[in-house]
């Protein structure tokens, strides 16, 4: 059964000169429950914009996005926020952890907008990702690899149906990238969450059985 | 609410310096508002509502306020004298229960000397059924001897006690080193228990002692008369500065006021005593208005400080808001977080404002007691205790609206991708 279905998606930016420049054009795309897939494309091909559209952060100019049968393109901004908090996890290339909060608080804060924060679950997730000793550490006190694992825990904390990952290993060295990617895929599998990862890194893409190129989907 | 609390707590901690400065400014503003309103109201209450044991003061024709300040609070100078016969007329009036003659004009090391009769210790009641009480073995002075009774503050401040000897100085409020001492020496025969009234700052001596003090000229009969040692003073020459009166019944005030304050009278009856002081506070009302206005301005400045401080952090916090939004926080959540933060700064300031208020109050209360003997109560409830913190929090919330709008308007995608 399809978890994510996209039809006729279109999003363009208007330049300063008033010219409309298409960023995302996607005729059709779907992802099954629990499936893990990668979307490939060079820089500037609209990968991040696509994830933002799926997450409901942006609205498309045209087209439809359905997640678990809910058409998020028809929702109000507030409803999309609520839907995102409850059903989606988002892992960013720059981690985007909140600087003033420790690892546990970062995860709890991620949970709090979708459900009641479960401290035990947050702690278990961080321990599962090897951060049991780092619960009280702030991002500034952690390595890049540790930060990405906190971001991963935060994305998975609400038991999302779909995890969106935007170049999640882009800021990591090869060794940490492998570890982070492995953990991301493993934990998503354990939690039963589907994973949609965008990247231009061949080393990352070759680990996925399903890789779609954005250009081919237009 | 737990999430908002966490966001606010962390933000305050991250911007600790600016948070402390804005909290301190809010505390100062709240403390000032509390002080202006509460001290003003409490001072008025202490001066106009406290028990002083008398209903009215009879004195020379002039300002009732000056008469009250001089005889009850031992401030200012006496507006003039009454003849002894005027005192006797008041004393013998059936509508008067007690009339105490006061003769003032001398002092001792900054404390005023009051000449009166021993009835001040035996018949005068500060409160219902409560006369002055003596410390230890103290006793009232003998009217014919050079004896003195000290108020509690005088004894404590000057280190005097039973058996001490004092020589009154001519005049009141004479600068140290310029005092002209009388030759007559008075022996302290008693020290009164504290009463928390202006009486604590008085040195009581027999009125005859004032009449007979060297250099004192009596003009009760219109001509000048100086008392000679060993010779009685003819009643017609005696005069008093004022007569403190306790009425025998509730109608006496109106009747005696008409009697003494009629046109052509040489006397003034200050009644009710509290009203004279209230008129003083009313006259000084504009000072209060100015202070109130100033305190409001300080509140606005504090709120502007909160606004500036939060606005300055908005640029660096755009990413934070974008992340929160990406995690699912709604626009109204980040809006509420900023308004709550500004309200929290103002609220913390308001709480600390009570400490500022307490400090200001202690200073004012000390000065008032030091100069008048009147006790003002720190913890007497005033509506400002509720309204000032609430108003400060409201102002803080208002100050947070603009930065909150900026947070509300944060573009998530743009700010997330700008890093």
Coordinates of C-alpha atoms in Angstrom, one line a residue:
Chain A
X1 CA 0.0 0.0 0.0
X2 CA 1.4 3.4 -1.0
X3 CA 2.3 5.7 1.9
X4 CA 3.3 8.6 -0.2
X5 CA 1.7 9.6 -3.5
X6 CA 2.6 12.6 -5.6
X7 CA 0.7 13.6 -8.8
X8 CA 1.5 16.5 -11.1
X9 CA 3.6 18.4 -8.6
X10 CA 4.8 21.8 -9.7
X11 CA 6.6 24.6 -7.8
X12 CA 8.3 27.6 -9.3
X13 CA 10.1 30.6 -7.9
X14 CA 9.6 34.1 -9.3
X15 CA 12.8 35.9 -9.9
X16 CA 13.4 39.5 -9.2
X17 CA 12.8 40.2 -12.8
X18 CA 9.3 38.7 -12.6
X19 CA 10.3 35.6 -14.5
X20 CA 8.9 32.3 -13.2
X21 CA 11.5 29.7 -12.8
X22 CA 10.4 26.1 -12.2
X23 CA 12.1 24.4 -9.3
X24 CA 10.2 21.2 -8.9
X25 CA 8.3 19.3 -11.5
X26 CA 7.2 15.8 -10.6
X27 CA 4.6 14.0 -12.7
X28 CA 4.1 11.0 -10.4
X29 CA 5.9 9.4 -7.5
X30 CA 5.0 6.9 -4.8
X31 CA 6.6 5.3 -1.8
X32 CA 5.2 2.2 0.0
X33 CA 4.9 1.9 3.7
X34 CA 8.3 1.0 5.3
X35 CA 10.0 1.4 1.9
X36 CA 13.4 3.1 1.7
X37 CA 14.2 5.0 -1.4
X38 CA 16.6 7.7 -2.6
X39 CA 16.1 10.6 -4.9
X40 CA 19.2 11.7 -6.8
X41 CA 19.9 15.0 -8.5
X42 CA 22.6 17.5 -8.8
X43 CA 22.8 20.6 -6.7
X44 CA 20.0 23.1 -7.5
X45 CA 17.8 20.4 -8.9
X46 CA 15.1 21.1 -6.4
X47 CA 15.7 18.1 -4.0
X48 CA 15.3 20.2 -0.8
X49 CA 12.3 22.0 -2.2
X50 CA 10.7 18.7 -2.9
X51 CA 11.2 17.5 0.6
X52 CA 9.8 20.8 1.9
X53 CA 6.8 20.3 -0.2
X54 CA 6.3 16.7 1.0
X55 CA 6.8 18.0 4.6
X56 CA 4.1 20.6 4.1
X57 CA 6.6 23.4 4.8
X58 CA 6.0 24.8 1.3
X59 CA 2.8 24.7 -0.8
X60 CA 3.0 23.6 -4.4
X61 CA 1.8 25.8 -7.2
X62 CA 0.0 22.8 -8.6
X63 CA -0.3 19.1 -7.9
X64 CA -1.3 16.8 -5.1
X65 CA 0.6 15.1 -2.3
X66 CA -1.0 12.4 -0.2
X67 CA 0.5 10.8 2.8
X68 CA -1.4 7.8 4.3
X69 CA -4.4 8.9 2.4
X70 CA -4.3 12.5 3.7
X71 CA -4.0 15.1 1.0
X72 CA -1.6 17.5 2.7
X73 CA -1.8 19.9 -0.3
X74 CA -5.4 20.6 0.7
X75 CA -4.7 21.3 4.3
X76 CA -4.3 24.7 5.9
X77 CA -0.8 25.7 7.2
X78 CA -1.8 25.0 10.8
X79 CA -3.1 21.5 9.8
X80 CA 0.1 20.8 7.8
X81 CA 2.2 21.8 10.9
X82 CA 0.2 19.4 13.0
X83 CA 0.3 16.6 10.4
X84 CA 4.1 17.1 10.0
X85 CA 4.7 17.0 13.8
X86 CA 2.7 13.7 14.1
X87 CA 3.6 11.8 11.0
X88 CA 6.9 13.0 9.6
X89 CA 10.5 13.0 10.7
X90 CA 13.0 15.3 9.0
X91 CA 16.8 15.0 9.0
X92 CA 18.7 17.9 7.7
X93 CA 22.2 18.1 6.2
X94 CA 23.2 20.8 8.7
X95 CA 21.5 18.8 11.5
X96 CA 19.7 21.9 12.7
X97 CA 19.9 21.1 16.3
X98 CA 18.9 23.8 18.7
X99 CA 22.0 25.2 20.3
X100 CA 20.8 26.1 23.7
X101 CA 19.2 22.7 24.4
X102 CA 21.0 19.4 25.3
X103 CA 20.6 16.2 23.3
X104 CA 17.6 14.9 25.3
X105 CA 15.8 18.3 25.2
X106 CA 16.4 18.5 21.4
X107 CA 14.6 15.2 21.0
X108 CA 11.9 16.0 23.5
X109 CA 11.2 19.3 21.8
X110 CA 10.9 17.5 18.5
X111 CA 8.3 15.2 20.1
X112 CA 6.3 18.0 21.9
X113 CA 4.7 19.5 18.8
X114 CA 3.1 16.2 17.8
X115 CA 2.3 14.4 21.0
X116 CA 3.1 14.3 24.7
X117 CA 6.9 14.2 25.1
X118 CA 7.9 10.7 26.3
X119 CA 11.2 11.1 28.1
X120 CA 11.8 7.4 28.4
X121 CA 11.3 6.8 24.7
X122 CA 13.6 9.8 23.9
X123 CA 16.3 8.4 26.2
X124 CA 16.0 4.9 24.8
X125 CA 16.3 6.2 21.2
X126 CA 19.4 8.2 22.1
X127 CA 20.9 5.2 23.9
X128 CA 20.1 3.1 20.9
X129 CA 22.1 5.5 18.8
X130 CA 25.0 5.3 21.1
X131 CA 24.5 8.6 22.9
X132 CA 23.6 7.3 26.3
X133 CA 26.5 9.2 27.8
X134 CA 25.7 12.4 25.9
X135 CA 22.1 13.1 27.0
X136 CA 23.0 16.2 28.8
X137 CA 25.4 17.6 26.3
X138 CA 24.6 20.5 24.1
X139 CA 25.4 20.5 20.3
X140 CA 28.5 22.6 20.8
X141 CA 29.9 19.9 23.0
X142 CA 29.4 17.1 20.5
X143 CA 31.1 15.9 17.3
X144 CA 29.5 16.1 13.9
X145 CA 28.6 12.4 13.9
X146 CA 27.0 12.7 17.4
X147 CA 25.0 15.7 16.3
X148 CA 23.6 13.9 13.3
X149 CA 22.7 11.0 15.6
X150 CA 20.8 13.4 17.8
X151 CA 19.0 14.8 14.8
X152 CA 18.2 11.2 13.7
X153 CA 16.8 10.5 17.2
X154 CA 14.7 13.7 17.0
X155 CA 13.3 12.7 13.6
X156 CA 12.3 9.3 14.8
X157 CA 11.1 10.3 18.3
X158 CA 7.4 10.6 17.3
X159 CA 7.4 7.2 15.6
X160 CA 6.8 8.8 12.2
X161 CA 5.4 7.0 9.2
X162 CA 7.8 8.7 6.9
X163 CA 11.3 10.1 7.5
X164 CA 12.6 12.7 5.1
X165 CA 16.4 13.0 4.9
X166 CA 18.0 15.9 3.1
X167 CA 21.7 15.0 2.3
X168 CA 22.0 13.6 5.9
X169 CA 25.7 12.7 5.4
X170 CA 26.7 15.8 3.6
X171 CA 28.5 17.3 6.5
X172 CA 30.1 14.1 7.8
X173 CA 33.4 12.4 6.9
X174 CA 33.3 9.1 5.2
X175 CA 33.5 7.0 8.3
X176 CA 30.8 8.9 10.2
X177 CA 28.7 9.1 7.0
X178 CA 28.6 5.4 6.7
X179 CA 27.8 4.9 10.4
X180 CA 25.0 7.6 10.3
X181 CA 23.5 6.3 7.1
X182 CA 23.6 2.7 8.5
X183 CA 21.9 3.8 11.7
X184 CA 19.3 5.9 9.8
X185 CA 18.3 3.0 7.6
X186 CA 18.4 0.5 10.5
X187 CA 16.4 2.5 12.9
X188 CA 13.8 3.4 10.3
X189 CA 13.5 -0.3 9.5
X190 CA 13.1 -1.2 13.2
X191 CA 10.5 1.6 13.7
X192 CA 8.7 0.7 10.6
X193 CA 9.1 4.1 9.1
X194 CA 9.5 4.6 5.4
X195 CA 12.6 6.6 4.3
X196 CA 12.9 9.1 1.5
X197 CA 16.5 10.4 1.2
X198 CA 17.7 12.9 -1.3
X199 CA 21.4 13.1 -2.1
X200 CA 23.8 13.7 -4.9
X201 CA 26.5 11.6 -3.3
X202 CA 27.1 8.4 -5.3
X203 CA 28.4 6.6 -2.2
X204 CA 25.2 7.2 -0.4
X205 CA 23.0 6.4 -3.4
X206 CA 24.6 3.1 -4.2
X207 CA 23.5 1.7 -0.8
X208 CA 19.8 2.0 -1.9
X209 CA 18.0 -0.6 -3.9
X210 CA 15.6 2.1 -5.2
X211 CA 17.1 5.3 -6.6
X212 CA 15.1 7.7 -8.7
X213 CA 16.6 10.6 -10.6
X214 CA 14.6 13.8 -10.3
X215 CA 15.2 14.6 -13.9
X216 CA 13.6 11.4 -15.0
X217 CA 10.5 12.0 -13.0
X218 CA 9.6 15.2 -14.8
Chain B
X1 CA 2.8 24.8 28.1
X2 CA 5.8 22.7 29.1
X3 CA 7.3 23.2 25.6
X4 CA 6.8 27.0 25.8
X5 CA 8.3 27.0 29.3
X6 CA 11.4 25.1 28.0
X7 CA 11.8 27.5 25.0
X8 CA 11.5 30.6 27.2
X9 CA 13.8 29.2 29.9
X10 CA 16.5 28.3 27.4
X11 CA 16.2 31.6 25.6
X12 CA 16.6 33.5 28.8
X13 CA 19.6 31.4 29.7
X14 CA 21.2 31.8 26.3
X15 CA 20.8 35.6 26.5
X16 CA 21.6 35.8 30.1
X17 CA 23.2 39.2 30.1
X18 CA 20.5 41.0 28.2
X19 CA 17.9 39.0 30.2
X20 CA 19.4 40.2 33.5
X21 CA 19.6 43.8 32.3
X22 CA 16.0 43.9 31.2
X23 CA 14.8 42.1 34.3
X24 CA 16.7 44.6 36.4
X25 CA 15.1 47.5 34.5
X26 CA 11.7 46.0 35.0
X27 CA 12.4 45.5 38.7
X28 CA 13.4 49.1 39.1
X29 CA 10.2 50.2 37.3
X30 CA 7.9 47.9 39.3
X31 CA 9.7 48.8 42.5
X32 CA 9.3 52.5 41.8
X33 CA 5.6 52.2 41.0
X34 CA 5.1 50.2 44.2
X35 CA 7.0 52.7 46.2
X36 CA 5.3 55.8 44.8
X37 CA 1.8 54.4 45.4
X38 CA 2.3 52.4 48.6
X39 CA 4.6 54.8 50.4
X40 CA 2.4 57.8 49.6
X41 CA -0.8 56.0 50.7
X42 CA 0.9 54.5 53.8
X43 CA 2.4 57.8 54.8
X44 CA -0.9 59.5 54.5
X45 CA -2.5 56.7 56.6
X46 CA 0.2 56.8 59.2
X47 CA -0.1 60.6 59.6
X48 CA -3.8 61.0 59.4
X49 CA -5.2 57.8 60.7
X50 CA -2.9 56.9 63.6
X51 CA -4.1 57.3 67.2
X52 CA -2.5 60.4 68.8
X53 CA -4.8 60.5 71.9
X54 CA -6.2 64.0 71.2
X55 CA -9.1 65.3 69.3
X56 CA -8.0 68.9 68.7
X57 CA -5.3 71.4 69.3
X58 CA -6.0 74.9 70.5
X59 CA -3.4 77.5 69.6
X60 CA -2.8 81.1 68.5
X61 CA -4.7 82.5 65.6
X62 CA -3.1 81.1 62.4
X63 CA -2.7 78.0 60.4
X64 CA -4.3 74.9 61.9
X65 CA -1.7 72.9 59.9
X66 CA 1.2 74.7 61.5
X67 CA -0.4 74.2 64.9
X68 CA -0.8 70.5 64.4
X69 CA 2.7 70.0 62.9
X70 CA 4.2 71.9 65.9
X71 CA 2.3 70.3 68.7
X72 CA 1.5 66.8 67.5
X73 CA 4.5 66.0 65.3
X74 CA 7.0 68.4 66.9
X75 CA 7.9 69.9 63.5
X76 CA 7.9 73.5 62.4
X77 CA 7.8 76.4 64.9
X78 CA 4.9 77.5 67.1
X79 CA 2.5 80.0 65.4
X80 CA 2.3 82.0 68.6
X81 CA 1.1 81.8 72.2
X82 CA -2.2 81.7 74.1
X83 CA -2.8 83.3 77.5
X84 CA -3.1 81.1 80.5
X85 CA -6.7 82.2 80.9
X86 CA -7.5 80.9 77.4
X87 CA -6.0 77.6 78.5
X88 CA -8.1 77.6 81.7
X89 CA -11.2 78.5 79.7
X90 CA -10.7 75.5 77.5
X91 CA -9.8 73.2 80.5
X92 CA -12.9 74.2 82.4
X93 CA -15.3 73.9 79.5
X94 CA -17.7 71.0 80.2
X95 CA -17.3 69.8 76.7
X96 CA -13.6 69.2 77.3
X97 CA -12.5 66.0 79.1
X98 CA -8.8 66.8 79.2
X99 CA -6.8 69.9 78.2
X100 CA -3.0 69.8 78.4
X101 CA -1.0 73.0 78.1
X102 CA 2.1 72.8 76.0
X103 CA 5.0 75.3 76.2
X104 CA 7.5 74.7 73.5
X105 CA 10.5 76.5 72.0
X106 CA 13.5 74.7 73.6
X107 CA 15.3 71.6 72.6
X108 CA 18.1 69.3 73.7
X109 CA 20.5 67.9 71.1
X110 CA 18.0 68.0 68.4
X111 CA 15.0 66.7 70.5
X112 CA 12.3 69.1 71.4
X113 CA 11.5 70.0 75.0
X114 CA 7.8 70.3 75.9
X115 CA 6.7 71.9 79.1
X116 CA 3.4 70.6 80.4
X117 CA 1.6 69.2 83.5
X118 CA 2.0 65.7 85.0
X119 CA -1.5 64.9 83.7
X120 CA 0.2 64.0 80.5
X121 CA 1.4 60.8 82.3
X122 CA -1.7 60.2 84.5
X123 CA -4.7 61.2 82.5
X124 CA -3.7 61.3 78.8
X125 CA -4.5 58.1 77.0
X126 CA -2.7 57.4 73.8
X127 CA -5.2 54.6 73.1
X128 CA -8.4 53.8 75.0
X129 CA -7.4 53.0 78.6
X130 CA -3.7 53.2 77.9
X131 CA -1.6 55.9 79.5
X132 CA 2.2 56.3 79.0
X133 CA 4.2 53.6 80.7
X134 CA 7.5 54.1 82.3
X135 CA 10.5 52.0 81.8
X136 CA 11.9 50.5 85.1
X137 CA 11.5 52.7 88.1
X138 CA 10.7 55.8 86.2
X139 CA 8.1 58.3 87.6
X140 CA 6.4 61.4 86.4
X141 CA 8.2 64.7 87.0
X142 CA 7.2 66.8 90.0
X143 CA 5.7 70.0 88.6
X144 CA 7.6 72.2 91.0
X145 CA 11.0 70.6 90.4
X146 CA 13.5 70.7 87.6
X147 CA 12.8 67.1 86.5
X148 CA 12.4 65.6 83.1
X149 CA 10.9 62.6 81.5
X150 CA 12.3 61.3 78.2
X151 CA 10.6 59.6 75.3
X152 CA 12.1 56.2 74.4
X153 CA 13.8 57.4 71.2
X154 CA 15.5 60.4 73.0
X155 CA 16.8 58.1 75.7
X156 CA 18.1 55.5 73.2
X157 CA 19.6 58.1 70.8
X158 CA 21.3 60.2 73.5
X159 CA 22.2 57.3 75.8
X160 CA 20.3 59.0 78.7
X161 CA 18.5 57.3 81.6
X162 CA 17.2 57.9 85.0
X163 CA 19.5 60.2 86.9
X164 CA 21.0 61.8 83.8
X165 CA 21.1 65.6 83.8
X166 CA 20.2 67.8 80.9
X167 CA 20.4 71.5 80.2
X168 CA 17.9 72.5 77.5
X169 CA 19.0 74.7 74.6
X170 CA 17.3 77.8 73.5
X171 CA 15.3 77.4 70.3
X172 CA 14.6 74.4 68.0
X173 CA 16.5 73.1 65.0
X174 CA 19.6 75.0 66.1
X175 CA 22.7 73.8 64.2
X176 CA 25.2 71.8 66.3
X177 CA 27.8 74.1 67.9
X178 CA 25.5 77.1 67.8
X179 CA 23.1 76.1 70.6
X180 CA 22.7 78.4 73.5
X181 CA 22.4 76.3 76.6
X182 CA 20.1 77.4 79.5
X183 CA 21.7 77.4 82.9
X184 CA 18.9 75.4 84.4
X185 CA 19.7 71.7 84.8
X186 CA 16.9 69.1 84.8
X187 CA 17.3 65.6 86.3
X188 CA 15.8 62.7 84.3
X189 CA 13.4 60.9 86.6
X190 CA 11.8 58.6 84.0
X191 CA 12.0 57.1 80.5
X192 CA 8.8 56.2 78.7
X193 CA 8.2 52.9 77.0
X194 CA 8.2 53.2 73.2
X195 CA 4.8 54.2 71.7
X196 CA 5.8 54.4 68.0
X197 CA 4.4 57.9 68.0
X198 CA 6.0 61.4 67.8
X199 CA 5.9 61.4 71.6
X200 CA 9.0 59.0 71.6
X201 CA 11.0 62.0 70.5
X202 CA 10.0 64.4 73.2
X203 CA 11.6 65.6 76.4
X204 CA 8.9 66.4 78.9
X205 CA 9.5 68.9 81.7
X206 CA 7.1 70.8 84.0
X207 CA 5.6 73.8 82.4
X208 CA 6.7 75.9 85.4
X209 CA 10.2 74.9 84.4
X210 CA 9.7 76.5 81.0
X211 CA 8.3 79.7 82.6
X212 CA 11.2 80.0 84.9
X213 CA 14.0 79.2 82.4
X214 CA 16.5 82.0 82.1
X215 CA 15.8 84.4 79.2
X216 CA 12.2 83.3 78.8
X217 CA 9.9 86.3 78.7
X218 CA 6.2 85.8 79.5
X219 CA 3.7 88.1 77.7
X220 CA 0.4 86.6 78.9
X221 CA -0.7 90.0 80.2
X222 CA 0.5 91.9 77.2
X223 CA 3.6 93.3 79.0
X224 CA 6.9 91.5 79.4
X225 CA 7.5 89.5 82.6
X226 CA 10.5 87.4 83.7
X227 CA 10.0 85.0 86.5
X228 CA 12.1 85.5 89.7
X229 CA 13.6 82.7 91.7
X230 CA 11.4 82.0 94.8
X231 CA 8.6 84.1 93.7
X232 CA 5.3 82.9 92.3
X233 CA 4.4 83.8 88.8
X234 CA 1.1 85.7 88.6
X235 CA -1.4 83.7 86.5
X236 CA -2.1 86.6 84.2
X237 CA 1.5 86.6 82.9
X238 CA 1.6 82.9 82.1
X239 CA 1.2 81.8 78.5
X240 CA 1.2 78.5 76.6
X241 CA 2.1 77.6 73.0
X242 CA -0.9 75.3 72.6
X243 CA -3.5 73.3 74.4
X244 CA -4.1 69.7 73.4
X245 CA -7.8 68.8 73.9
X246 CA -9.7 65.6 74.4
X247 CA -13.4 66.1 73.9
X248 CA -16.0 64.9 76.4
X249 CA -18.6 64.0 73.7
X250 CA -19.0 63.7 70.0
X251 CA -20.8 67.1 69.5
X252 CA -18.0 69.0 71.2
X253 CA -15.9 69.4 68.1
X254 CA -18.5 71.3 66.1
X255 CA -19.5 73.5 69.1
X256 CA -15.9 74.3 70.2
X257 CA -14.9 74.9 66.6
X258 CA -17.6 77.5 66.3
X259 CA -16.6 79.0 69.6
X260 CA -12.9 79.3 68.9
X261 CA -12.7 79.8 65.2
X262 CA -15.3 82.6 65.0
X263 CA -14.3 85.9 63.5
X264 CA -12.3 88.1 65.9
X265 CA -11.1 85.2 68.0
X266 CA -7.4 85.2 69.0
X267 CA -7.3 81.4 69.0
X268 CA -7.5 78.7 66.4
X269 CA -9.0 75.2 67.1
X270 CA -7.4 72.6 64.8
X271 CA -10.0 69.9 64.5
X272 CA -10.1 67.2 63.4
X273 CA -6.4 66.8 63.7
X274 CA -6.2 64.3 60.8
X275 CA -7.9 66.7 58.4
X276 CA -5.2 69.3 58.8
X277 CA -2.6 66.7 57.9
X278 CA -4.8 65.4 55.1
X279 CA -5.0 68.9 53.7
X280 CA -1.2 69.0 53.7
X281 CA -1.1 65.8 51.7
X282 CA -3.7 67.2 49.4
X283 CA -1.6 70.3 48.8
X284 CA 1.4 68.1 48.1
X285 CA -0.7 65.9 45.8
X286 CA 0.9 67.4 42.6
X287 CA 4.3 66.1 43.8
X288 CA 2.8 62.7 44.0
X289 CA 1.3 63.1 40.5
X290 CA 4.7 64.0 39.2
X291 CA 6.3 61.0 40.9
X292 CA 3.5 58.7 39.5
X293 CA 4.1 60.1 36.1
X294 CA 7.9 59.5 36.4
X295 CA 7.3 55.9 37.6
X296 CA 5.1 55.3 34.5
X297 CA 7.8 56.7 32.3
X298 CA 10.3 54.3 33.9
X299 CA 7.9 51.4 33.2
X300 CA 7.6 52.4 29.6
X301 CA 11.4 52.7 29.3
X302 CA 11.7 49.2 30.8
X303 CA 9.2 47.9 28.4
X304 CA 11.1 49.6 25.5
X305 CA 14.2 47.8 26.9
X306 CA 12.5 44.5 26.6
X307 CA 11.3 45.3 23.1
X308 CA 14.8 46.3 22.0
X309 CA 16.5 43.4 23.6
X310 CA 14.2 40.8 22.1
X311 CA 14.2 42.5 18.7
X312 CA 18.0 42.4 18.7
X313 CA 18.0 38.7 19.2
X314 CA 15.4 38.0 16.5
X315 CA 17.9 37.9 13.6
X316 CA 20.1 35.2 15.3
X317 CA 16.9 33.3 16.4
X318 CA 15.4 33.1 12.9
X319 CA 17.0 29.7 12.3
X320 CA 15.7 28.5 15.7
X321 CA 12.2 29.5 14.8
X322 CA 12.6 27.9 11.4
X323 CA 13.7 24.6 13.0
X324 CA 10.9 24.7 15.5
X325 CA 8.4 25.3 12.7
X326 CA 10.0 22.4 10.7
X327 CA 9.5 20.2 13.7
X328 CA 5.9 21.0 13.6
X329 CA 5.5 24.1 15.8
X330 CA 2.7 26.3 14.6
X331 CA 3.2 30.0 13.9
X332 CA 1.1 30.8 17.0
X333 CA 3.4 28.6 19.1
X334 CA 6.5 30.6 18.3
X335 CA 4.5 33.8 18.6
X336 CA 3.3 32.7 22.1
X337 CA 6.9 31.8 23.1
X338 CA 8.1 35.3 22.4
X339 CA 5.2 37.0 24.2
X340 CA 5.6 34.6 27.1
X341 CA 9.4 35.4 27.2
X342 CA 8.8 39.1 27.3
X343 CA 6.1 38.7 29.9
X344 CA 8.4 36.4 31.9
X345 CA 11.1 39.1 31.9
X346 CA 8.6 41.7 33.1
X347 CA 7.1 39.2 35.6
X348 CA 10.5 38.4 37.1
X349 CA 11.2 42.1 37.2
X350 CA 8.0 42.7 39.0
X351 CA 8.8 40.1 41.6
X352 CA 12.2 41.6 42.1
X353 CA 10.5 44.9 42.2
X354 CA 9.2 44.0 45.6
X355 CA 12.7 43.9 46.9
X356 CA 13.4 47.3 45.4
X357 CA 10.2 48.6 47.0
X358 CA 11.2 47.1 50.3
X359 CA 14.6 48.9 50.2
X360 CA 13.0 52.2 49.2
X361 CA 10.4 51.8 51.8
X362 CA 12.9 51.0 54.6
X363 CA 14.8 54.2 53.6
X364 CA 11.7 56.3 53.6
X365 CA 10.3 54.7 56.8
X366 CA 13.6 55.3 58.5
X367 CA 13.7 58.9 57.5
X368 CA 10.1 59.5 58.5
X369 CA 10.5 57.9 61.9
X370 CA 13.8 59.7 62.4
X371 CA 12.3 63.1 61.8
X372 CA 8.8 62.6 63.1
X373 CA 8.6 59.4 65.2
X374 CA 5.7 58.2 63.0
X375 CA 5.9 54.6 62.0
X376 CA 4.9 53.6 58.5
X377 CA 4.0 50.0 57.9
X378 CA 5.9 48.1 55.1
X379 CA 3.4 45.3 54.7
X380 CA 0.2 47.3 54.9
X381 CA -1.7 46.1 51.8
X382 CA -2.1 48.4 48.9
X383 CA -3.8 47.6 45.6
X384 CA -0.6 48.6 43.8
X385 CA 0.9 45.3 45.2
X386 CA -1.4 43.5 42.7
X387 CA -1.8 46.1 40.0
X388 CA 1.9 47.0 39.6
X389 CA 3.1 43.4 38.8
X390 CA 0.0 42.7 36.6
X391 CA 0.6 46.0 34.8
X392 CA 4.3 45.3 34.3
X393 CA 3.5 41.8 32.9
X394 CA 0.9 43.4 30.6
X395 CA 3.5 46.0 29.4
X396 CA 6.0 43.2 28.9
X397 CA 3.6 41.2 26.8
X398 CA 2.9 44.3 24.8
X399 CA 6.6 44.8 24.3
X400 CA 6.9 41.3 23.0
X401 CA 4.3 41.7 20.3
X402 CA 6.6 43.1 17.6
X403 CA 9.4 40.6 18.0
X404 CA 6.7 37.9 18.3
X405 CA 5.3 39.0 15.0
X406 CA 8.8 38.7 13.5
X407 CA 9.0 35.2 14.8
X408 CA 5.5 34.5 13.5
X409 CA 6.5 35.7 10.1
X410 CA 9.7 33.6 9.9
X411 CA 10.0 31.9 6.5
X412 CA 10.9 28.3 7.3
X413 CA 12.3 27.1 4.0
X414 CA 14.4 30.2 3.4
X415 CA 15.9 30.2 6.8
X416 CA 16.6 26.4 6.9
X417 CA 18.4 26.5 3.6
X418 CA 20.4 29.6 4.4
X419 CA 22.7 27.7 6.6

